[in-house]
Coordinates of C-alpha atoms in Angstrom, one line a residue:
M20 CA -5.1 -10.8 -48.7
Q21 CA -7.5 -11.1 -45.6
D22 CA -8.0 -14.4 -44.1
K23 CA -12.1 -15.5 -43.9
V24 CA -13.3 -16.6 -40.1
W25 CA -16.0 -18.9 -40.1
I26 CA -19.1 -17.8 -37.5
F27 CA -20.6 -20.8 -35.8
D28 CA -23.6 -19.6 -34.1
T29 CA -24.9 -22.1 -31.4
T30 CA -27.6 -19.7 -30.3
L31 CA -30.0 -22.7 -30.8
R32 CA -28.2 -24.9 -29.0
D33 CA -25.7 -23.5 -26.4
G34 CA -27.8 -20.1 -25.7
E35 CA -31.2 -22.2 -24.9
Q36 CA -29.4 -23.6 -22.3
A37 CA -29.6 -20.8 -20.6
L38 CA -33.6 -19.9 -20.5
K39 CA -35.3 -20.7 -17.9
A40 CA -38.1 -22.5 -20.9
S41 CA -37.5 -24.6 -23.1
L42 CA -37.9 -22.8 -26.9
T43 CA -41.0 -24.3 -29.0
E44 CA -40.4 -25.9 -31.9
D45 CA -42.1 -23.2 -34.0
D46 CA -39.8 -20.4 -31.8
K47 CA -36.9 -22.5 -33.3
L48 CA -37.9 -22.4 -36.5
Q49 CA -38.3 -18.7 -36.6
L50 CA -34.8 -18.0 -35.4
A51 CA -33.3 -20.2 -37.2
H52 CA -34.8 -18.3 -40.1
A53 CA -33.9 -15.0 -38.8
I54 CA -30.2 -16.3 -37.6
S55 CA -29.6 -17.7 -41.7
R56 CA -30.5 -14.5 -42.3
L57 CA -27.5 -12.8 -40.7
N58 CA -25.3 -14.9 -42.9
V59 CA -23.9 -16.9 -40.7
D60 CA -21.8 -19.9 -41.7
V61 CA -22.7 -22.0 -39.5
M62 CA -26.3 -22.9 -37.3
E63 CA -25.6 -25.4 -33.9
V64 CA -29.5 -25.9 -34.0
G65 CA -29.6 -28.4 -30.9
F66 CA -28.7 -31.7 -29.2
P67 CA -30.7 -34.1 -30.9
V68 CA -31.0 -37.3 -28.6
S69 CA -31.6 -35.0 -25.4
S70 CA -35.4 -34.8 -26.2
P71 CA -37.8 -36.0 -29.0
A72 CA -38.8 -32.3 -29.1
D73 CA -35.1 -31.4 -29.7
F74 CA -34.8 -33.8 -32.2
R75 CA -37.8 -32.2 -34.3
A76 CA -36.8 -29.3 -33.8
V77 CA -33.1 -29.6 -35.6
Q78 CA -35.0 -32.1 -38.4
R79 CA -37.8 -29.2 -39.0
I80 CA -34.6 -26.8 -39.1
A81 CA -32.9 -29.0 -41.7
N82 CA -35.1 -30.0 -43.8
E83 CA -36.5 -26.0 -44.1
V84 CA -33.7 -23.4 -43.5
Q85 CA -31.0 -22.9 -46.0
G86 CA -28.1 -21.1 -46.7
P87 CA -25.9 -22.2 -43.2
I88 CA -24.5 -25.6 -42.3
I89 CA -26.8 -26.8 -40.4
C90 CA -25.0 -28.4 -36.9
G91 CA -25.9 -30.8 -34.2
L92 CA -24.9 -31.8 -31.0
A93 CA -24.0 -35.6 -30.0
R94 CA -21.5 -36.7 -27.4
A95 CA -18.6 -39.3 -28.2
V96 CA -21.6 -41.7 -27.8
S97 CA -23.1 -44.0 -30.8
K98 CA -26.7 -43.3 -29.9
D99 CA -26.1 -39.5 -29.8
I100 CA -24.0 -39.7 -33.3
E101 CA -26.9 -41.8 -34.5
A102 CA -29.8 -39.1 -33.8
C103 CA -28.1 -36.9 -35.0
G104 CA -27.2 -37.9 -38.3
E105 CA -31.0 -39.2 -38.5
A106 CA -32.0 -35.3 -37.6
L107 CA -30.1 -33.9 -40.3
K108 CA -30.8 -36.0 -43.1
G109 CA -33.0 -33.4 -44.8
A110 CA -30.1 -30.6 -44.7
Q111 CA -29.0 -29.3 -47.8
R112 CA -25.4 -28.8 -46.0
A113 CA -25.4 -31.1 -42.7
R114 CA -22.2 -31.0 -39.8
I115 CA -22.2 -33.3 -36.6
H116 CA -20.3 -31.8 -33.7
T117 CA -19.3 -34.3 -31.5
F118 CA -17.0 -33.9 -27.7
I119 CA -15.2 -35.3 -25.2
A120 CA -13.7 -33.8 -21.9
T121 CA -9.9 -33.9 -21.9
S122 CA -9.1 -31.8 -18.6
P123 CA -7.4 -33.9 -16.1
L124 CA -10.3 -32.2 -13.6
H125 CA -13.1 -33.7 -16.3
L126 CA -11.6 -36.7 -17.5
E127 CA -10.6 -37.8 -13.1
H128 CA -14.0 -36.3 -11.8
K129 CA -16.8 -36.4 -14.5
L130 CA -15.7 -39.2 -16.9
R131 CA -13.1 -41.3 -14.7
M132 CA -11.2 -42.8 -17.5
T133 CA -7.9 -41.7 -18.8
L134 CA -6.7 -39.4 -21.8
A135 CA -6.0 -42.7 -23.9
E136 CA -9.6 -43.7 -23.3
A137 CA -11.4 -40.4 -24.0
T138 CA -9.4 -40.5 -27.2
D139 CA -10.3 -43.6 -28.4
M140 CA -14.2 -42.7 -27.6
A141 CA -13.9 -39.8 -29.7
V142 CA -11.9 -41.4 -32.7
Q143 CA -14.5 -43.9 -32.4
A144 CA -17.8 -41.1 -32.6
I145 CA -15.9 -39.1 -35.1
S146 CA -15.6 -41.9 -37.6
Q147 CA -19.2 -43.0 -37.0
A148 CA -20.2 -39.2 -37.9
R149 CA -18.3 -39.7 -41.2
Q150 CA -20.8 -42.1 -42.3
Y151 CA -23.3 -39.6 -42.3
T152 CA -21.1 -36.7 -43.2
D153 CA -18.1 -35.7 -44.3
D154 CA -18.5 -31.8 -42.6
V155 CA -17.3 -33.2 -38.6
E156 CA -16.5 -31.2 -35.8
F157 CA -14.4 -32.1 -32.9
S158 CA -14.6 -30.5 -29.1
C159 CA -11.9 -31.0 -26.8
E160 CA -14.4 -29.9 -23.9
D161 CA -12.1 -28.1 -20.9
A162 CA -9.4 -27.4 -23.0
G163 CA -8.4 -24.1 -21.6
R164 CA -7.6 -26.5 -18.6
T165 CA -6.0 -29.0 -20.9
P166 CA -2.2 -29.3 -20.6
H167 CA -0.7 -28.8 -24.2
D168 CA 0.6 -31.4 -25.0
D169 CA -2.3 -33.7 -23.9
L170 CA -4.5 -31.8 -26.6
C171 CA -2.2 -32.4 -29.3
Y172 CA -2.3 -35.8 -28.7
V173 CA -6.0 -35.8 -28.5
V174 CA -6.3 -33.4 -31.8
E175 CA -3.7 -34.9 -34.1
R176 CA -5.6 -38.4 -33.4
A177 CA -8.7 -36.7 -34.1
I178 CA -7.8 -35.1 -37.5
A179 CA -6.2 -38.2 -38.5
A180 CA -10.0 -39.9 -37.7
G181 CA -11.3 -37.2 -40.4
A182 CA -12.3 -34.1 -38.0
S183 CA -12.3 -31.2 -40.7
T184 CA -12.8 -28.9 -37.8
I185 CA -11.1 -28.8 -34.1
N186 CA -12.4 -26.9 -31.3
L187 CA -11.1 -25.6 -28.5
P188 CA -13.2 -24.7 -26.0
D189 CA -12.6 -22.4 -22.9
T190 CA -15.8 -24.4 -21.2
V191 CA -15.5 -22.4 -17.9
G192 CA -14.3 -19.1 -19.0
Y193 CA -10.9 -19.1 -17.1
V194 CA -8.0 -18.3 -19.8
T195 CA -7.0 -15.0 -20.2
P196 CA -6.3 -14.1 -24.1
D197 CA -2.7 -14.6 -24.2
E198 CA -2.6 -17.8 -22.6
Y199 CA -5.1 -18.7 -25.0
A200 CA -3.4 -17.6 -28.4
A201 CA -0.6 -19.3 -26.7
M202 CA -2.4 -22.2 -26.9
I203 CA -3.4 -21.9 -30.8
R204 CA 0.0 -21.0 -31.4
Y205 CA 1.6 -24.2 -29.3
L206 CA -1.4 -26.5 -32.0
K207 CA -0.3 -24.7 -34.9
V208 CA 3.3 -25.7 -33.9
H209 CA 3.2 -29.2 -32.6
V210 CA 0.4 -31.4 -34.0
S211 CA 2.3 -32.6 -37.7
N212 CA -1.7 -32.5 -39.3
I213 CA -3.0 -29.7 -38.4
D214 CA -3.1 -28.2 -42.0
Q215 CA -6.0 -30.8 -42.6
A216 CA -8.8 -29.5 -40.3
R217 CA -9.8 -25.6 -39.1
L218 CA -9.2 -24.4 -35.7
S219 CA -12.4 -23.5 -33.7
V220 CA -12.8 -21.0 -30.6
H221 CA -15.7 -21.8 -28.3
C222 CA -15.8 -19.2 -25.2
H223 CA -17.6 -18.6 -21.9
N224 CA -18.1 -15.2 -20.4
D225 CA -17.2 -16.5 -16.9
L226 CA -14.6 -13.6 -16.3
G227 CA -16.0 -11.2 -19.1
L228 CA -13.1 -12.4 -21.3
A229 CA -15.4 -14.4 -24.3
V230 CA -15.2 -11.8 -26.8
A231 CA -11.3 -10.8 -25.8
N232 CA -10.3 -14.0 -25.8
S233 CA -11.8 -15.3 -29.0
I234 CA -10.3 -12.7 -30.6
A235 CA -6.8 -13.3 -29.5
A236 CA -7.0 -17.1 -31.0
V237 CA -8.3 -15.2 -34.6
Q238 CA -4.5 -13.6 -34.2
A239 CA -3.1 -16.9 -33.0
G240 CA -4.2 -18.2 -36.5
A241 CA -7.9 -19.7 -35.3
R242 CA -10.3 -19.2 -38.4
Q243 CA -13.8 -20.1 -36.9
I244 CA -15.8 -18.4 -33.5
E245 CA -18.4 -20.4 -32.1
C246 CA -20.9 -17.6 -30.3
T247 CA -24.1 -16.6 -29.7
I248 CA -26.7 -13.7 -30.3
N249 CA -26.8 -11.1 -27.5
G250 CA -24.1 -13.4 -26.3
I251 CA -26.6 -15.4 -24.3
G252 CA -25.9 -19.3 -23.0
E253 CA -25.1 -21.0 -19.5
R254 CA -23.9 -19.3 -17.2
A255 CA -22.5 -15.6 -17.9
G256 CA -23.0 -16.0 -21.5
N257 CA -20.6 -17.1 -24.5
C258 CA -19.1 -14.5 -27.0
S259 CA -21.2 -12.1 -28.5
L260 CA -21.7 -12.9 -32.4
E261 CA -22.2 -8.9 -33.2
E262 CA -19.2 -8.0 -31.0
V263 CA -16.5 -9.8 -32.5
A264 CA -18.3 -9.3 -35.9
M265 CA -18.2 -5.9 -35.5
I266 CA -14.7 -6.2 -34.3
M267 CA -13.6 -7.8 -37.1
K268 CA -15.3 -5.7 -39.5
M269 CA -14.0 -2.3 -37.9
R270 CA -10.3 -3.0 -37.2
Q271 CA -9.9 -4.9 -40.8
D272 CA -7.2 -3.3 -41.5
H273 CA -5.0 -4.3 -37.5
L274 CA -6.5 -7.5 -37.9
Q275 CA -6.5 -9.0 -41.8
V276 CA -9.5 -10.8 -40.9
H277 CA -13.2 -10.7 -41.8
S278 CA -16.0 -12.7 -41.6
D279 CA -19.2 -12.9 -44.4
I280 CA -21.8 -11.6 -41.6
R281 CA -24.2 -9.3 -43.0
S282 CA -24.0 -6.4 -40.1
E283 CA -26.9 -4.2 -40.8
E284 CA -29.0 -6.8 -39.9
I285 CA -27.6 -7.7 -36.7
Y286 CA -30.0 -5.4 -34.4
R287 CA -33.8 -6.8 -35.8
T288 CA -32.1 -10.3 -35.2
S289 CA -30.7 -9.1 -31.8
R290 CA -34.7 -8.1 -30.8
Q291 CA -36.3 -10.9 -32.2
V292 CA -33.9 -13.6 -29.7
A293 CA -34.4 -11.0 -27.4
K294 CA -38.1 -11.1 -27.4
I295 CA -38.3 -15.3 -28.3
C296 CA -36.2 -16.3 -25.9
N297 CA -37.6 -13.4 -22.7
M298 CA -33.7 -12.2 -22.2
P299 CA -34.2 -8.2 -22.3
V300 CA -30.9 -6.4 -23.7
Q301 CA -28.9 -4.5 -20.7
P302 CA -29.4 -1.0 -22.5
N303 CA -25.4 -0.9 -22.3
K304 CA -24.6 -3.5 -24.1
A305 CA -22.1 -3.1 -27.1
I306 CA -23.9 -2.7 -30.7
V307 CA -27.6 -3.9 -30.2
G308 CA -28.1 -2.0 -26.6
E309 CA -30.4 0.9 -26.5
N310 CA -27.8 3.0 -25.1
A311 CA -24.7 1.9 -27.7
F312 CA -25.7 5.0 -30.4
A313 CA -27.3 7.2 -27.3
H314 CA -25.1 10.5 -26.6
S315 CA -25.9 12.4 -23.5
S316 CA -22.7 14.6 -22.7
G317 CA -23.4 17.9 -24.6
I318 CA -19.6 17.5 -25.2
H319 CA -20.3 14.1 -27.0
Q320 CA -23.9 15.4 -28.7
D321 CA -21.9 18.6 -30.1
G322 CA -18.8 16.6 -31.7
V323 CA -21.4 14.2 -33.3
L324 CA -23.3 16.6 -34.9
K325 CA -20.0 18.6 -36.3
A326 CA -18.8 15.2 -37.1
Q327 CA -20.4 11.6 -36.4
N328 CA -17.2 9.9 -36.2
T329 CA -16.3 12.2 -33.0
Y330 CA -17.7 9.8 -30.9
E331 CA -18.8 7.4 -33.3
I332 CA -16.7 4.6 -34.5
M333 CA -19.3 2.8 -36.6
S334 CA -23.3 4.2 -37.8
P335 CA -26.3 2.9 -36.1
E336 CA -27.6 2.0 -39.7
S337 CA -24.3 -0.9 -40.3
V338 CA -25.6 -2.7 -37.3
G339 CA -29.6 -2.4 -38.3
V340 CA -30.6 0.1 -35.8
P341 CA -33.3 2.7 -37.7
N342 CA -32.2 6.0 -37.4
N343 CA -35.5 7.7 -37.7
Q344 CA -39.2 6.4 -36.8
L345 CA -42.0 7.0 -38.7
N346 CA -45.0 7.3 -36.7
M347 CA -48.1 5.7 -38.7
T348 CA -51.8 6.5 -37.9
S349 CA -55.2 4.0 -38.7
R350 CA -55.2 6.5 -41.9
S351 CA -51.5 5.0 -43.2
G352 CA -52.4 2.4 -46.0
R353 CA -50.9 -1.2 -46.5
H354 CA -47.9 0.1 -48.3
V355 CA -47.0 2.7 -45.9
I356 CA -46.4 -0.1 -43.3
E357 CA -45.0 -2.8 -46.0
H358 CA -41.9 0.2 -46.7
R359 CA -41.1 1.1 -43.0
L360 CA -41.2 -3.2 -41.9
S361 CA -38.5 -3.1 -45.2
E362 CA -36.8 -0.4 -43.6
L363 CA -36.7 -2.5 -40.6
G364 CA -35.1 -5.4 -42.0
Y365 CA -38.0 -7.5 -42.6
Q366 CA -39.1 -9.1 -45.6
G367 CA -42.5 -10.0 -46.7
G368 CA -42.2 -13.9 -45.9
D369 CA -41.8 -12.6 -42.3
Y370 CA -45.2 -11.6 -42.0
D371 CA -48.8 -12.5 -42.9
M372 CA -49.9 -8.9 -44.4
D373 CA -53.5 -9.8 -43.9
S374 CA -52.9 -10.6 -40.3
L375 CA -50.4 -8.2 -39.3
Y376 CA -52.7 -5.5 -40.7
A377 CA -55.9 -5.8 -39.0
S378 CA -53.7 -6.1 -36.1
F379 CA -52.0 -2.8 -36.6
L380 CA -55.7 -0.8 -37.3
E381 CA -56.9 -2.4 -33.7
L382 CA -54.0 -0.8 -32.3
A383 CA -53.9 2.3 -33.9
D384 CA -58.3 2.7 -33.1
Q385 CA -57.0 2.1 -29.3
K386 CA -53.8 4.3 -29.4
G387 CA -53.9 7.0 -32.0
T388 CA -50.5 6.4 -33.1
V389 CA -48.3 2.9 -34.2
Y390 CA -44.6 3.4 -34.2
D391 CA -41.4 1.0 -35.2
Y392 CA -41.2 -1.0 -31.7
D393 CA -45.5 -1.5 -32.2
L394 CA -44.9 -2.8 -35.5
E395 CA -42.3 -5.6 -34.7
A396 CA -44.0 -6.3 -31.6
I397 CA -47.4 -6.9 -33.8
I398 CA -45.3 -9.4 -35.8
Y399 CA -44.0 -11.8 -33.2
F400 CA -47.2 -11.8 -31.4
N401 CA -49.0 -12.2 -34.4
Q402 CA -46.5 -15.0 -35.1
I403 CA -46.8 -17.0 -31.9
T404 CA -50.7 -16.8 -32.1
D405 CA -52.2 -19.6 -34.1
K406 CA -55.8 -19.7 -35.5
D407 CA -56.1 -22.9 -34.8
D408 CA -54.7 -22.7 -31.1
Y409 CA -56.9 -25.1 -29.0
Y410 CA -57.5 -22.5 -26.5
Q411 CA -58.4 -18.8 -27.5
L412 CA -59.3 -15.9 -26.5
Q413 CA -62.8 -14.2 -26.9
F414 CA -62.9 -11.3 -24.3
V415 CA -61.3 -10.4 -20.9
N416 CA -63.7 -8.4 -18.4
S417 CA -61.5 -7.3 -15.1
A418 CA -62.9 -4.9 -12.4
S419 CA -60.9 -3.8 -9.6
N420 CA -60.7 -0.7 -6.9
S421 CA -59.2 -0.3 -3.3
Q422 CA -62.5 -1.0 -1.2
S423 CA -62.8 -4.6 -2.6
V424 CA -61.9 -7.7 -3.7
A425 CA -60.8 -7.8 -7.8
S426 CA -62.9 -10.0 -10.3
S427 CA -62.7 -11.1 -13.7
T428 CA -64.5 -12.8 -16.2
I429 CA -63.0 -14.9 -19.5
G430 CA -64.1 -15.8 -22.5
L431 CA -62.6 -18.6 -24.1
S432 CA -62.7 -20.5 -27.5
I433 CA -62.1 -24.3 -26.0
A434 CA -61.6 -26.4 -29.4
G435 CA -64.2 -24.4 -30.8
E436 CA -66.6 -24.9 -27.8
Q437 CA -67.4 -20.8 -26.3
R438 CA -67.2 -20.7 -22.7
Q439 CA -67.0 -18.4 -20.5
E440 CA -65.8 -18.1 -16.6
A441 CA -65.6 -15.7 -13.8
A442 CA -63.6 -15.9 -10.2
T443 CA -62.2 -13.3 -8.0
G444 CA -58.6 -13.0 -6.1
N445 CA -56.5 -10.1 -5.1
G446 CA -55.9 -8.1 -8.1
P447 CA -57.4 -8.7 -11.7
V448 CA -54.7 -10.4 -13.1
E449 CA -55.0 -13.1 -10.5
A450 CA -58.5 -13.5 -11.0
S451 CA -57.8 -13.6 -14.5
F452 CA -55.9 -16.5 -14.3
A453 CA -58.0 -18.2 -11.8
A454 CA -61.1 -18.0 -13.9
I455 CA -58.4 -19.8 -17.4
A456 CA -57.6 -22.5 -14.4
R457 CA -61.0 -22.8 -14.1
L458 CA -62.0 -22.9 -17.5
T459 CA -59.2 -25.4 -18.8
G460 CA -59.4 -27.1 -15.6
M461 CA -55.5 -27.0 -15.2
A462 CA -54.0 -25.3 -12.3
V463 CA -50.8 -23.9 -13.2
E464 CA -48.1 -22.4 -11.2
V465 CA -46.7 -18.9 -12.3
I466 CA -42.9 -18.8 -10.7
E467 CA -42.3 -15.2 -12.5
Y468 CA -43.7 -12.7 -14.2
N469 CA -42.6 -10.0 -15.9
L470 CA -44.3 -6.8 -17.5
D471 CA -42.5 -4.6 -19.5
A472 CA -43.5 -1.8 -22.5
T473 CA -42.9 -1.9 -26.0
G474 CA -41.6 1.9 -26.3
Q475 CA -42.0 5.0 -24.6
G476 CA -45.0 6.9 -22.6
A477 CA -48.0 6.3 -21.8
S478 CA -49.2 4.8 -24.7
S479 CA -46.7 2.1 -25.1
L480 CA -48.6 -1.7 -25.4
G481 CA -47.8 -3.9 -22.4
Q482 CA -46.0 -6.6 -22.8
V483 CA -46.0 -9.7 -20.1
D484 CA -43.6 -12.7 -20.1
I485 CA -44.7 -15.7 -17.8
I486 CA -42.5 -18.7 -16.6
A487 CA -45.0 -20.9 -15.0
Q488 CA -44.7 -24.8 -14.0
Y489 CA -47.5 -27.4 -14.7
Q490 CA -46.6 -30.9 -13.8
G491 CA -42.4 -30.6 -13.6
R492 CA -42.0 -29.1 -16.6
T493 CA -41.1 -24.9 -17.4
Y494 CA -43.2 -23.1 -19.9
H495 CA -42.9 -19.6 -21.2
G496 CA -45.8 -17.6 -22.5
A497 CA -46.1 -14.5 -23.9
G498 CA -48.7 -11.8 -24.2
L499 CA -49.2 -8.1 -25.7
A500 CA -51.9 -5.9 -25.1
A501 CA -52.5 -1.9 -24.6
D502 CA -54.1 -3.3 -21.6
I503 CA -52.3 -5.1 -19.0
V504 CA -54.8 -7.2 -18.0
E505 CA -55.3 -8.5 -21.1
A506 CA -51.6 -9.0 -21.9
S507 CA -51.4 -10.9 -18.7
V508 CA -54.4 -13.2 -19.5
R509 CA -53.0 -14.0 -23.6
A510 CA -49.5 -14.9 -21.3
M511 CA -51.2 -17.2 -19.4
I512 CA -53.4 -18.6 -22.6
R513 CA -50.2 -19.3 -24.4
V514 CA -49.0 -21.2 -21.7
Y515 CA -51.7 -23.5 -22.1
N516 CA -51.3 -23.5 -26.0
I517 CA -48.1 -24.9 -25.2
I518 CA -48.9 -27.4 -22.8
H519 CA -51.5 -29.1 -24.8
R520 CA -49.7 -29.5 -27.7
A521 CA -46.9 -31.2 -25.7
Q522 CA -50.0 -33.6 -24.0
Q523 CA -50.9 -34.0 -27.8
V524 CA -47.5 -35.0 -28.5
S525 CA -47.0 -37.1 -25.7
S526 CA -50.2 -39.2 -26.0
L527 CA -49.1 -39.9 -29.6
K528 CA -46.2 -41.5 -28.5
Q529 CA -48.2 -43.7 -25.7
Q530 CA -50.2 -44.8 -28.8
Q531 CA -47.2 -45.3 -31.1
R532 CA -45.5 -47.4 -28.5
K533 CA -48.8 -49.4 -27.5
A534 CA -49.0 -50.0 -31.7
G535 CA -45.7 -50.9 -31.6

């Protein structure tokens, strides 16, 4: 009889902490729906007390996303627990995850308290969290560098207080697999009430051991793995969800455990996380990298043609990698588009067919043939573009040559009013940004500009990602177009729309405070 290992996804909490610009509320909701289709057991979606925006995002996800247990993070502090409980009220199933550091290093230098004092805070936080939900998880931060007997002391009291999941994080990615497994085995023997809680592991990848440590812990008796899509997260990242899920699937014979992850959803979810988080997947990344199922060696190619399992231990289809490319033109009907998207793992609720097909036809007229990666890009960029956006692009007309300064004229609809402005710059992109600044009356500082192609060849779409700062806050904008300048303009307008929404929220809160 194989044991189930619970998958606790923290892409939207720990994963987001690694991003250069915070995700918007809509971005988080879109990703939450995508991750829920993976059939994760628990989805940690934010740190509600950290900001009003994070509270609202957790609240929306709790109200709108069904399937996984929706979890919020809280320090062992009363106001954190209260914010978490309030944000999660609408969830069908909710979990509060509270934590405090237990290692001598953290106790002395960060908390400046004794282990007994930290344990008392943990017990109080768990008791408060139980007032909101029976599902409470407690984490011993920096467990990897905490003496085993100290861990036993804290864990036993945490379980007695009502924690049903005990998480033992390798917070700084320091321990080795044999050390981590030994820690799990020690607790299972020396904590008298250990059978009343599920043991969980949360590993960081500072030494490249996050996945290995997680699997070693499972072999020692842990039954929950905390992980992220594509392994994103603080510093070198977290344990990679797709890797541990496929290890357990491919090596069930050896590990005698399983997860409930729908592996065929892995590739699509990975792509969405990479796009929305502006964190491209490295080509040689296990499971989801561009080269994961590529064979260059002649010997390898010959072997795969004769028998796939000579050099492939899993099929591309098992993780949702499309095995062919269906090239579509302006003559392709809606049913062809819908069929191809279903083969790529998309459901009808993932996109609006009317706006998608209009964008498809426009792109097909521009470049002739539309590929799978074009369709996926259209879906993403249609979702982040709102017809009610305050700033909407009407046209961009730029000119440049080697003999003169570049110029650009931008037409915008601003709150429904049609306006246009021209400017010059060192290049057409800089000139376009200057024209937008004049139109909006706001000059943002571009601190990072990335240009990529959604596919291969000269007909690829240009995707531009911008990280910009305005009044001390950082924003991410993305744009897609056949023309690089237009893609850049669309990315910048996305930034301005996010800024405008943030200003509206801030203004509303000020009015509420005055009224109160």
